[in-house]
Amino acid sequence: MKISYNWLKDYIDFDLSPEKLAEILTETGLEVAGVEKVENIKGGLEGFVVGEVITCEPHPDSDHLSKTTVNVGHQVLPIVCGAPNVAAGQKVVVATVGTTLYMGDGEFQIKKAKIRGEVSEGMICAEDEMGMGTDHEGIMVLNELAKPGTPAKEYFNIQSDWAIEIDLTPNRIDGASHIGVARDLAAYLNLKNEITYKKPSVEEFKVDNHDLEIPIEIKNPEACPRYSGVTITDVKIADSPTWLQNRLKAIGLTPINNVVDITNFVLYETAQPLHAFDADEIKGGKVVVRTMEAGTKFITLDEEERELSSEDLMICNTEDGMCIGGVFGGIRSGVKESTKNIFLESACFDPVFIRKTARRHGLNTDASFRFERGTDPNETIYALKRAALLIKEIAGGRISSEIVDFYPEPVADFEVNISYKNILRLIGKELGVETIKKILTSLEIKVVSEDENGLTVHVPPYRVDVQREADVIEEILRIYGYNNIEIPSIVKSTLQTSQKPAPNKIRNIISDMLTSLGFNEIMSNSLTKAVYYEGLKDYPETKTVKLFNPLSQDLNSMRQTLLFGGLESIAYNANRQNRNIRFYEFGNCYFSKGTDLKESPADNYFEEEHLGLFISGNKEQESWNSPVQESSFSQLKTFTENILKKTGFNLQNLKVENSENELFSEGLTYFGRNGKKLVEMGIVNKKWLKKFEISNPVYYSDFDWGQLFLELKSNKTEFSEIPKYPAVRRDLAILVDKKIKFIELEKLAYQTERNILREVNLFDVYEGKGIPNDKKSYAISYILRDDLRTLKDKQIDKVMNKLVSVYERELGAQLR
């Protein structure tokens, strides 16, 4: 949100520089993101002066140029001018040498020059050359009383301003106005000097007649706790005066017309949104605040047709809707050039209603921004009177009704008890009772009683977030100044030992390893599409954590798996010609338990940390000295098992089964000592690749990092010396049914020979000529080694015969 430096001075008298003001506001909790100089006219007419044309005669070498001499106060300049209306005796605006002219997006600097042989030391300007209009028919001729040498910015009263950008936190909506900022600034400055801020008076408000009474009816008081309105007749819609346009332009708003500009002005002055209706468009002469049937069509000010929800609060007449309450106006009931009579609305709406409506329709307006965070219901009448008086002053008209005000349950101040003991404990410094009371009074927090132990205060509703003792103490501290609290010489702390092994250290070790292997780390959004989980069994929709107020339907739930975010990243890269992918991601996945524990709603949910690996495309980048090979399931299996080994797991102690996860066309699952799943890996089902428009196969591993870390803590890293005795390799070519996977043969091998079998590797798979259609051939290598002695052929043959026998008996395999 932007505030204007000059505008702020209307409410509080100060002589701080814009930079110092920004520093103070940041200290008091209104963090300033930047300060930008604002000029009504680009360049601020720097270098332009008032001049008097002394002589004017035709140029000797041109039929359309004039040779003039111009008095600019301190000297007389020769200037060649091409304007047809230049004449001696005129008062004009001169751009002197060195002046920069801004015309459209371009700019150029005035230089001393010779134009067809005649010296020219400046330029007599037209409106468009000064940035004050679009007229270029001739030079601008000033009033004859204008004094030569007067800077043009003084003559035209050109003022510079500074726009101060404030990054408002959601709890500080009280700072979303110039008066709100002035209140905080006054409270800060008042600690050293007696300074207060002032609000413009509305005591002159009075009803001129009762020619246009418009009653109101509130059918949804829970969504609209207060609604106020007044009518003004015989207004004249026109452009706003210069001072009002300049105020709005300084904060980045575009002036529209006097009535609309006044509502925007009062919004940024008080933080109370207003809306002006064309009273002649209010059918039935009555305003009704209600919801409408779902599916009702409504055209807003941006000429977009929107479909309403049954929960959208609408400002209606007796027949149809006029405005989406607190969010956006309708195209028919808004103020137009032909508007003569207006109904001015000032209301307080429930933040939840407004937030949901704004999200549903993808709207974010100045009004919804404030209503979503909570406005002061006790401010509606003041803002209404302030706007009505400005409309009478600027647009004419007469106030033609009493103020109608629906406010059945007035909001009282929040009562809070604070103790001096807790103020000292939380702030860490003795401030003094008088200082505390002075700060509270400056913030309009009323001290209603006090004793030796503390104070009882009433907090006005404009501070919707200050309702506890700690909140009031925070208010005291931010005004007193965080930087004014000395750093204590004694540090009080509780020493804690970190868990071993350190989670971050293990995570970094694995990250370093994967990065060294050519992987890139990705970070996907935890928010995803709920539609991804429709119809899934392994990740049922009932376990999806859905958002009440999603920013969009693409971000309406929390992820249950890292897969979909990874596929989005792969598709994004593939569409940009980067098809060789190696990604990894550490991230949390979120699940609903399907319960509804209202007393402790957080217990309805849980989250798990996972590690995802993704590979796709070619195994390596193309090179002249190696053939192109595509990534494979075997490659992913190697990466996956290397991570398990790196974290201290013995692969032979892990149970491995075929994965039945529906996201994979085929895959493996590794289980830990307690039977819990450690990692699941596989080839991503083509159905999902088609959904994300990915042409290459994708291989994915999903580590349950939390479970893996639990078992990792009990793992012991063991070291062994290099074997003294040589290993022996034997190969087998095994013919098996197509449905049998290598993992089954590997598992049987380790179960059959537990002493000297060290490795089982698959190095070839063959299907085709010479092999029955329902069979395939596995070429498998077996590494045997005895750590106590050298193996003999008889011992080796015995082990290999035993393996063949087991394969034949258990799997119906044949030795080729």
mmCIF file of N, CA and C in Angstrom, residues 745-801:
data_model
loop_
_atom_site.group_PDB
_atom_site.id
_atom_site.type_symbol
_atom_site.label_atom_id
_atom_site.label_comp_id
_atom_site.label_asym_id
_atom_site.label_seq_id
_atom_site.Cartn_x
_atom_site.Cartn_y
_atom_site.Cartn_z
ATOM 1 N N LEU A 745 14.398 -64.330 -8.656
ATOM 2 C CA LEU A 745 15.584 -65.188 -8.743
ATOM 3 C C LEU A 745 16.663 -64.708 -7.772
ATOM 4 N N GLU A 746 16.828 -63.374 -7.659
ATOM 5 C CA GLU A 746 17.828 -62.825 -6.752
ATOM 6 C C GLU A 746 17.495 -63.195 -5.310
ATOM 7 N N LYS A 747 16.228 -63.061 -4.955
ATOM 8 C CA LYS A 747 15.792 -63.375 -3.591
ATOM 9 C C LYS A 747 16.039 -64.847 -3.259
ATOM 10 N N LEU A 748 15.688 -65.739 -4.189
ATOM 11 C CA LEU A 748 15.892 -67.186 -3.972
ATOM 12 C C LEU A 748 17.377 -67.520 -3.824
ATOM 13 N N ALA A 749 18.211 -66.833 -4.615
ATOM 14 C CA ALA A 749 19.650 -67.113 -4.562
ATOM 15 C C ALA A 749 20.212 -66.809 -3.180
ATOM 16 N N TYR A 750 19.853 -65.650 -2.613
ATOM 17 C CA TYR A 750 20.372 -65.268 -1.294
ATOM 18 C C TYR A 750 19.808 -66.160 -0.187
ATOM 19 N N GLN A 751 18.565 -66.619 -0.396
ATOM 20 C CA GLN A 751 17.991 -67.530 0.609
ATOM 21 C C GLN A 751 18.664 -68.903 0.558
ATOM 22 N N THR A 752 19.094 -69.293 -0.633
ATOM 23 C CA THR A 752 19.677 -70.629 -0.809
ATOM 24 C C THR A 752 21.121 -70.689 -0.316
ATOM 25 N N GLU A 753 21.887 -69.688 -0.612
ATOM 26 C CA GLU A 753 23.296 -69.669 -0.211
ATOM 27 C C GLU A 753 23.577 -68.395 0.599
ATOM 28 N N ARG A 754 23.703 -68.537 1.882
ATOM 29 C CA ARG A 754 23.870 -67.378 2.762
ATOM 30 C C ARG A 754 25.326 -67.109 3.139
ATOM 31 N N ASN A 755 26.225 -68.064 2.860
ATOM 32 C CA ASN A 755 27.592 -67.947 3.376
ATOM 33 C C ASN A 755 28.574 -67.308 2.397
ATOM 34 N N ILE A 756 28.608 -67.816 1.178
ATOM 35 C CA ILE A 756 29.672 -67.349 0.280
ATOM 36 C C ILE A 756 29.140 -66.570 -0.929
ATOM 37 N N LEU A 757 27.815 -66.457 -1.107
ATOM 38 C CA LEU A 757 27.255 -65.690 -2.218
ATOM 39 C C LEU A 757 27.276 -64.192 -1.862
ATOM 40 N N ARG A 758 28.022 -63.409 -2.640
ATOM 41 C CA ARG A 758 28.186 -61.990 -2.335
ATOM 42 C C ARG A 758 27.327 -61.080 -3.208
ATOM 43 N N GLU A 759 27.220 -61.385 -4.500
ATOM 44 C CA GLU A 759 26.454 -60.517 -5.403
ATOM 45 C C GLU A 759 25.716 -61.357 -6.423
ATOM 46 N N VAL A 760 24.543 -60.855 -6.835
ATOM 47 C CA VAL A 760 23.769 -61.463 -7.920
ATOM 48 C C VAL A 760 23.402 -60.325 -8.866
ATOM 49 N N ASN A 761 23.852 -60.407 -10.129
ATOM 50 C CA ASN A 761 23.619 -59.318 -11.079
ATOM 51 C C ASN A 761 23.009 -59.837 -12.376
ATOM 52 N N LEU A 762 22.077 -59.108 -12.904
ATOM 53 C CA LEU A 762 21.458 -59.431 -14.190
ATOM 54 C C LEU A 762 22.174 -58.628 -15.265
ATOM 55 N N PHE A 763 22.759 -59.327 -16.262
ATOM 56 C CA PHE A 763 23.475 -58.565 -17.284
ATOM 57 C C PHE A 763 22.899 -58.733 -18.680
ATOM 58 N N ASP A 764 21.847 -59.567 -18.831
ATOM 59 C CA ASP A 764 21.209 -59.643 -20.150
ATOM 60 C C ASP A 764 19.821 -60.271 -20.022
ATOM 61 N N VAL A 765 18.888 -59.785 -20.848
ATOM 62 C CA VAL A 765 17.547 -60.364 -20.955
ATOM 63 C C VAL A 765 17.292 -60.568 -22.438
ATOM 64 N N TYR A 766 16.851 -61.791 -22.796
ATOM 65 C CA TYR A 766 16.636 -62.073 -24.218
ATOM 66 C C TYR A 766 15.275 -62.711 -24.426
ATOM 67 N N GLU A 767 14.580 -62.182 -25.445
ATOM 68 C CA GLU A 767 13.322 -62.769 -25.909
ATOM 69 C C GLU A 767 13.365 -62.746 -27.426
ATOM 70 N N GLY A 768 12.947 -63.827 -28.055
ATOM 71 C CA GLY A 768 12.956 -63.815 -29.521
ATOM 72 C C GLY A 768 13.241 -65.183 -30.101
ATOM 73 N N LYS A 769 14.002 -65.169 -31.199
ATOM 74 C CA LYS A 769 14.267 -66.381 -31.950
ATOM 75 C C LYS A 769 14.916 -67.456 -31.077
ATOM 76 N N GLY A 770 14.346 -68.673 -31.139
ATOM 77 C CA GLY A 770 14.876 -69.793 -30.381
ATOM 78 C C GLY A 770 14.311 -69.880 -28.975
ATOM 79 N N ILE A 771 13.477 -68.895 -28.566
ATOM 80 C CA ILE A 771 12.876 -68.874 -27.234
ATOM 81 C C ILE A 771 11.364 -68.961 -27.388
ATOM 82 N N PRO A 772 10.690 -69.878 -26.658
ATOM 83 C CA PRO A 772 9.226 -69.947 -26.745
ATOM 84 C C PRO A 772 8.596 -68.584 -26.441
ATOM 85 N N ASN A 773 7.389 -68.335 -27.036
ATOM 86 C CA ASN A 773 6.735 -67.038 -26.907
ATOM 87 C C ASN A 773 6.413 -66.659 -25.465
ATOM 88 N N ASP A 774 6.162 -67.669 -24.619
ATOM 89 C CA ASP A 774 5.789 -67.355 -23.223
ATOM 90 C C ASP A 774 6.993 -67.406 -22.286
ATOM 91 N N LYS A 775 8.217 -67.403 -22.882
ATOM 92 C CA LYS A 775 9.417 -67.511 -22.053
ATOM 93 C C LYS A 775 10.365 -66.328 -22.323
ATOM 94 N N LYS A 776 11.312 -66.163 -21.431
ATOM 95 C CA LYS A 776 12.399 -65.213 -21.629
ATOM 96 C C LYS A 776 13.647 -65.794 -20.982
ATOM 97 N N SER A 777 14.810 -65.289 -21.418
ATOM 98 C CA SER A 777 16.074 -65.807 -20.908
ATOM 99 C C SER A 777 16.782 -64.715 -20.111
ATOM 100 N N TYR A 778 17.172 -65.066 -18.873
ATOM 101 C CA TYR A 778 17.968 -64.178 -18.029
ATOM 102 C C TYR A 778 19.409 -64.668 -18.019
ATOM 103 N N ALA A 779 20.368 -63.737 -18.266
ATOM 104 C CA ALA A 779 21.785 -64.054 -18.092
ATOM 105 C C ALA A 779 22.213 -63.400 -16.780
ATOM 106 N N ILE A 780 22.607 -64.261 -15.802
ATOM 107 C CA ILE A 780 22.843 -63.767 -14.445
ATOM 108 C C ILE A 780 24.256 -64.141 -14.013
ATOM 109 N N SER A 781 24.945 -63.181 -13.377
ATOM 110 C CA SER A 781 26.275 -63.459 -12.835
ATOM 111 C C SER A 781 26.181 -63.599 -11.319
ATOM 112 N N TYR A 782 27.003 -64.508 -10.762
ATOM 113 C CA TYR A 782 27.042 -64.769 -9.312
ATOM 114 C C TYR A 782 28.480 -64.607 -8.837
ATOM 115 N N ILE A 783 28.657 -63.765 -7.850
ATOM 116 C CA ILE A 783 29.986 -63.536 -7.279
ATOM 117 C C ILE A 783 30.067 -64.314 -5.958
ATOM 118 N N LEU A 784 31.035 -65.241 -5.880
ATOM 119 C CA LEU A 784 31.206 -66.085 -4.697
ATOM 120 C C LEU A 784 32.558 -65.789 -4.060
ATOM 121 N N ARG A 785 32.571 -65.765 -2.718
ATOM 122 C CA ARG A 785 33.836 -65.543 -2.026
ATOM 123 C C ARG A 785 33.729 -66.060 -0.596
ATOM 124 N N ASP A 786 34.812 -66.737 -0.161
ATOM 125 C CA ASP A 786 34.909 -67.191 1.222
ATOM 126 C C ASP A 786 35.992 -66.367 1.889
ATOM 127 N N ASP A 787 35.658 -65.704 2.991
ATOM 128 C CA ASP A 787 36.625 -64.827 3.655
ATOM 129 C C ASP A 787 37.669 -65.592 4.459
ATOM 130 N N LEU A 788 37.525 -66.928 4.561
ATOM 131 C CA LEU A 788 38.451 -67.712 5.394
ATOM 132 C C LEU A 788 39.420 -68.556 4.573
ATOM 133 N N ARG A 789 39.038 -68.834 3.325
ATOM 134 C CA ARG A 789 39.902 -69.709 2.524
ATOM 135 C C ARG A 789 39.608 -69.481 1.039
ATOM 136 N N THR A 790 40.489 -70.044 0.211
ATOM 137 C CA THR A 790 40.291 -69.976 -1.240
ATOM 138 C C THR A 790 39.272 -71.026 -1.649
ATOM 139 N N LEU A 791 38.302 -70.636 -2.494
ATOM 140 C CA LEU A 791 37.256 -71.563 -2.941
ATOM 141 C C LEU A 791 37.842 -72.572 -3.930
ATOM 142 N N LYS A 792 37.304 -73.793 -3.834
ATOM 143 C CA LYS A 792 37.711 -74.851 -4.768
ATOM 144 C C LYS A 792 36.564 -75.136 -5.721
ATOM 145 N N ASP A 793 36.899 -75.729 -6.866
ATOM 146 C CA ASP A 793 35.893 -75.968 -7.904
ATOM 147 C C ASP A 793 34.746 -76.816 -7.386
ATOM 148 N N LYS A 794 35.060 -77.803 -6.569
ATOM 149 C CA LYS A 794 34.023 -78.690 -6.058
ATOM 150 C C LYS A 794 33.007 -77.924 -5.216
ATOM 151 N N GLN A 795 33.498 -77.012 -4.392
ATOM 152 C CA GLN A 795 32.626 -76.223 -3.528
ATOM 153 C C GLN A 795 31.774 -75.267 -4.374
ATOM 154 N N ILE A 796 32.391 -74.694 -5.399
ATOM 155 C CA ILE A 796 31.682 -73.750 -6.278
ATOM 156 C C ILE A 796 30.591 -74.476 -7.045
ATOM 157 N N ASP A 797 30.951 -75.639 -7.617
ATOM 158 C CA ASP A 797 29.975 -76.400 -8.416
ATOM 159 C C ASP A 797 28.797 -76.816 -7.552
ATOM 160 N N LYS A 798 29.049 -77.154 -6.304
ATOM 161 C CA LYS A 798 27.980 -77.577 -5.400
ATOM 162 C C LYS A 798 26.978 -76.434 -5.190
ATOM 163 N N VAL A 799 27.490 -75.228 -4.999
ATOM 164 C CA VAL A 799 26.605 -74.067 -4.796
ATOM 165 C C VAL A 799 25.800 -73.796 -6.050
ATOM 166 N N MET A 800 26.440 -73.843 -7.236
ATOM 167 C CA MET A 800 25.749 -73.528 -8.483
ATOM 168 C C MET A 800 24.697 -74.583 -8.798
ATOM 169 N N ASN A 801 25.000 -75.863 -8.532
ATOM 170 C CA ASN A 801 24.008 -76.909 -8.757
ATOM 171 C C ASN A 801 22.803 -76.734 -7.837
#
